[in-house]
Coordinates of C-alpha atoms and ligand atoms in Angstrom, one line a residue:
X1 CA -89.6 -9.6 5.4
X2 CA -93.0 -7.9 4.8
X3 CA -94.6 -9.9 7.0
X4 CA -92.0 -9.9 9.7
X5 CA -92.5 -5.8 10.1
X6 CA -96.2 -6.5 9.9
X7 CA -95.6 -8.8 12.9
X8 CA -93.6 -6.7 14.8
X9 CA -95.9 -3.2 14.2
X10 CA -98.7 -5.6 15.6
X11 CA -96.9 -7.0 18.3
X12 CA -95.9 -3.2 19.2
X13 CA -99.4 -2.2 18.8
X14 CA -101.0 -4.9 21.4
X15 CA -98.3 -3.8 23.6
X16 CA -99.0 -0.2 23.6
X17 CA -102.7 -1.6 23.3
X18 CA -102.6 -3.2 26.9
X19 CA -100.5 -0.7 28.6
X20 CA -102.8 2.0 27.4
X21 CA -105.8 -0.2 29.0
X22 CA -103.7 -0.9 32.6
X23 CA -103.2 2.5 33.0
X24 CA -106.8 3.8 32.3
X25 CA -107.3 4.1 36.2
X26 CA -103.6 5.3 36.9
X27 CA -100.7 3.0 37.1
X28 CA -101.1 -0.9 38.4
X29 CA -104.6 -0.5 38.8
X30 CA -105.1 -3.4 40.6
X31 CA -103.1 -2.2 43.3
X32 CA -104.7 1.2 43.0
X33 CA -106.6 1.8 46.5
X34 CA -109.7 3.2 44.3
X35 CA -111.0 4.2 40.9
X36 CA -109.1 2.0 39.3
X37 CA -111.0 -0.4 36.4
X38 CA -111.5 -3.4 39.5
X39 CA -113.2 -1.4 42.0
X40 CA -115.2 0.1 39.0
X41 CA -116.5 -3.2 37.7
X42 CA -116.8 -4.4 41.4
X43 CA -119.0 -1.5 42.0
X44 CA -121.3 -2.1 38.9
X45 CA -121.8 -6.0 40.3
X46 CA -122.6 -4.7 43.8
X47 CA -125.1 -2.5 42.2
X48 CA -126.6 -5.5 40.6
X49 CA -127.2 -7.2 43.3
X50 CA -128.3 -4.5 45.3
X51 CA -131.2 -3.7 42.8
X52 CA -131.7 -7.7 42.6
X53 CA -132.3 -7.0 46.2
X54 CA -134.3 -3.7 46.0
X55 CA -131.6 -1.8 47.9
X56 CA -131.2 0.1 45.2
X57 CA -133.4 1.3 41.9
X58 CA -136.4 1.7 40.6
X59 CA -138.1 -1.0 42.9
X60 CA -136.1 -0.1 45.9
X61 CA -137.4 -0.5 49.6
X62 CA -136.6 3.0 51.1
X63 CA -136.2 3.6 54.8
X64 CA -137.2 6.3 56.8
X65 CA -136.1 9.7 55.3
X66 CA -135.0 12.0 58.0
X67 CA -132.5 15.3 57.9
X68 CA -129.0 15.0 57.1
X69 CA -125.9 16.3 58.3
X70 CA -122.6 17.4 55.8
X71 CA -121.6 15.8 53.4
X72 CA -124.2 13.1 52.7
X73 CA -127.4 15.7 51.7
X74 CA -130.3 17.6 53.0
X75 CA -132.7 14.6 53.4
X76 CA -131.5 11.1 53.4
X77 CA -132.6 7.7 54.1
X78 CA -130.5 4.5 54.8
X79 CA -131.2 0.9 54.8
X80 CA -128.7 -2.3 55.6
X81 CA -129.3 -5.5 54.2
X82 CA -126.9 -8.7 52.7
X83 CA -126.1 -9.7 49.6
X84 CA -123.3 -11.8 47.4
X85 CA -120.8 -10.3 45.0
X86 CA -118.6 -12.7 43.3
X87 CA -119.2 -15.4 45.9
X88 CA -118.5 -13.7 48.5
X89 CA -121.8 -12.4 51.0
X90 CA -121.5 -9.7 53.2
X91 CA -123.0 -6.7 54.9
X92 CA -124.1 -4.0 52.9
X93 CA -125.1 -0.1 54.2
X94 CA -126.4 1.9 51.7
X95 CA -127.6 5.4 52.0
X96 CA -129.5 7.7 49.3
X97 CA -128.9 11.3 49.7
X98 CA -131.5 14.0 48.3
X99 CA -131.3 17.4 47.9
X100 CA -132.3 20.2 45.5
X101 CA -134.2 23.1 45.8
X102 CA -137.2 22.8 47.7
X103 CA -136.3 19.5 49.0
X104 CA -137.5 18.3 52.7
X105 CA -137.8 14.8 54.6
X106 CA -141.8 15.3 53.1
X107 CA -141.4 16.0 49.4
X108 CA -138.4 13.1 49.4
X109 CA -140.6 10.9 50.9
X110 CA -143.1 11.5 48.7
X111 CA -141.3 11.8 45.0
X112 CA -137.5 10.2 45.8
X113 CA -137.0 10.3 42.6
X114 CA -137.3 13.7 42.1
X115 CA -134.7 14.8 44.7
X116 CA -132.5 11.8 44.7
X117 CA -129.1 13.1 44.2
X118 CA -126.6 9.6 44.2
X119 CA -126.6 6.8 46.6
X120 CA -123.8 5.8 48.9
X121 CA -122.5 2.0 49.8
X122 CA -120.4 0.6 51.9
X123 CA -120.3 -3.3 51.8
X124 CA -118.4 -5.7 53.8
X125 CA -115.6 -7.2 51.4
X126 CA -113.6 -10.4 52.2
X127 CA -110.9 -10.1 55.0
X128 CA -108.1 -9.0 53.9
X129 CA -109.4 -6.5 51.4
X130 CA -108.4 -3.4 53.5
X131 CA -107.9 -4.9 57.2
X132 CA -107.7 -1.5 58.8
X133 CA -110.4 -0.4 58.1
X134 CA -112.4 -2.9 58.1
X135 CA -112.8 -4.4 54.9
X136 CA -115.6 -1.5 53.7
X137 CA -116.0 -1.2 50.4
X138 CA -116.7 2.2 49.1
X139 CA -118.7 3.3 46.8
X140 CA -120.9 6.8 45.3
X141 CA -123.2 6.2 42.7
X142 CA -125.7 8.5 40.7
X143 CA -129.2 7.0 41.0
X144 CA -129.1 4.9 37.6
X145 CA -125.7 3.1 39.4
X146 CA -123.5 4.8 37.5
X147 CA -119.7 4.9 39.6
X148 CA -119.6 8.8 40.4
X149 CA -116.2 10.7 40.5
X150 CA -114.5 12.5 42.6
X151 CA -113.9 16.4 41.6
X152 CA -109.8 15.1 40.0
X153 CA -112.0 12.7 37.8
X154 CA -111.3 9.2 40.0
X155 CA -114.2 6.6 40.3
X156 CA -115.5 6.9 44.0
X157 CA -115.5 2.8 44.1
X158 CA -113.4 1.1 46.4
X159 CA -111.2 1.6 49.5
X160 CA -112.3 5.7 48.3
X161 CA -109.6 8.1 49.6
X162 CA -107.6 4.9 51.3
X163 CA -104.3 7.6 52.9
X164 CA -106.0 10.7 52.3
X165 CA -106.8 13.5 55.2
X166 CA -110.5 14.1 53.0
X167 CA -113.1 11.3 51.8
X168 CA -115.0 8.6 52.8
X169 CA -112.7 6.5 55.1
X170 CA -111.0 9.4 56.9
X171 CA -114.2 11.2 57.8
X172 CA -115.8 7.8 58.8
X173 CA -113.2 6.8 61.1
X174 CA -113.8 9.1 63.3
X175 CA -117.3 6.9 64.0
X176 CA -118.1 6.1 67.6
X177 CA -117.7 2.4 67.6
X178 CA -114.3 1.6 66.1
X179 CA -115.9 -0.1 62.6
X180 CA -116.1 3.1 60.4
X181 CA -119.9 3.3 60.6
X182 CA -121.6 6.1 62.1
X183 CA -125.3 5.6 62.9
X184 CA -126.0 2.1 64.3
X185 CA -129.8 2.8 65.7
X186 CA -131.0 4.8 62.8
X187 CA -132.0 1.8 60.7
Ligands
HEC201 C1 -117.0 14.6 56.0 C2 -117.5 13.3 56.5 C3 -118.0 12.2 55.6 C4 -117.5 11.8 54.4 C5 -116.4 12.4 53.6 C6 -118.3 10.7 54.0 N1 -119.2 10.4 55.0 FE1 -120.5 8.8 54.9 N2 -121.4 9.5 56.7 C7 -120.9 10.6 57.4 C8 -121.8 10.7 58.6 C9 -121.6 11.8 59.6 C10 -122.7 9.7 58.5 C11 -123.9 9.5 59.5 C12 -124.9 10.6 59.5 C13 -125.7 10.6 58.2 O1 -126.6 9.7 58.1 O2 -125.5 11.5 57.4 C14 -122.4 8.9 57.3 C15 -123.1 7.8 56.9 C16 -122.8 7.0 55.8 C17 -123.4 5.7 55.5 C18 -124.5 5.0 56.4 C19 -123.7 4.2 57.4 C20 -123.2 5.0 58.6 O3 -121.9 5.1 58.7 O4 -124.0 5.6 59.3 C21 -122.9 5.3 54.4 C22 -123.2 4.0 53.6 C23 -121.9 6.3 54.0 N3 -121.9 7.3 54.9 C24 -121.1 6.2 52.8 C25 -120.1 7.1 52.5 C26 -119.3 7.0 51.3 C27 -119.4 5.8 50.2 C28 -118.5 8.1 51.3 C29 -117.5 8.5 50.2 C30 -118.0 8.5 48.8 C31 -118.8 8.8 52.5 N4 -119.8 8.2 53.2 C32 -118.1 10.0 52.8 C33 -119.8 11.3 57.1 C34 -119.1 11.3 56.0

């Protein structure tokens, strides 16, 4: 009998165990548009492979730092390369963004990491991941690759502010070119 309730507490317990961990990003994270636990540990294998590439970290390859406009930062710099999450090889944008007092396209140049504020991806995802809009994925991290949140506390990784009038997807589809990416001849 003893054993039986000890069964049942524990079988209660995993229960309560796994719905507690599904619901960590919000209900049926999986089918979450971002932020939930997927998109997060998709973003922290992107970042992998972008400082495997030196896109990203301490041994990154920057581009040319020039102004920038609202909301990406005072100074940025952006660079495009490739690279293969999960088997899958694709395009990948990313852009640093610095700021801070004092900061211009000379000091950031000189001491990134100093004024380097987070770093913003968009990488090419399978087809199908988010047909309209091009199969971007989204992502802001800090400059240790760290997913960054949104001010409601929702991981920026993913198809970030999928629906919504504010974020990353609406403001980039208004890009000239129909493919969600604003500045083709910068870099
Ligand atoms: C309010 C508008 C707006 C929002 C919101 C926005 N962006 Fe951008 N983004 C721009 C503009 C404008 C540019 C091009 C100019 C520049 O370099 O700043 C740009 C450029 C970029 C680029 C370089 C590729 C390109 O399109 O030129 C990346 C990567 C990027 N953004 C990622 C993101 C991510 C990730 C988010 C969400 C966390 C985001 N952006 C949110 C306006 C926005």
């Amino acid at each position: 009998m003893k054993t039986l309730s000890i069964l049942t507490a524990l079988a209660a317990f995993l229960v309560a165990g796994c719905a507690a961990t599904s619901n960590a990003g919000g209900a049926g994270a999986d089918e979450k548009p971002f932020g939930g636990p997927d998109s997060v540990d998709y973003a922290a294998a992107l970042w992998k492979q972008l400082n495997k590439h030196r896109l990203v970290g301490p041994a990154a390859i920057l581009g040319k730092h020039y102004q920038g406009v609202h909301p990406h930062g005072t100074v940025l710099d952006t660079i495009e390369g490739t690279v293969e999450v999960g088997g899958h090889r694709g395009a990948v944008i990313v852009k640093r963004n610095y700021g801070g007092e004092a900061v211009s396209i000379a000091n950031a140049a000189n001491d990134p990491d100093k004024y380097l504020q987070a770093v913003t991806v968009m990488f090419k995802r399978e087809a199908g991941y988010d047909a309209e809009n091009k199969d971007w994925f989204w992502a802001k991290y800090t400059p240790a690759g760290a997913v960054m949140d949104n001010p409601k506390g929702v991981a920026l990784a993913g198809r970030v502010a999928k629906g919504k009038q504010q974020g990353c997807i609406a403001c980039h589809k208004a890009a000239p070119g129909g493919d969600l990416v604003y500045l083709h001849d910068r870099y």
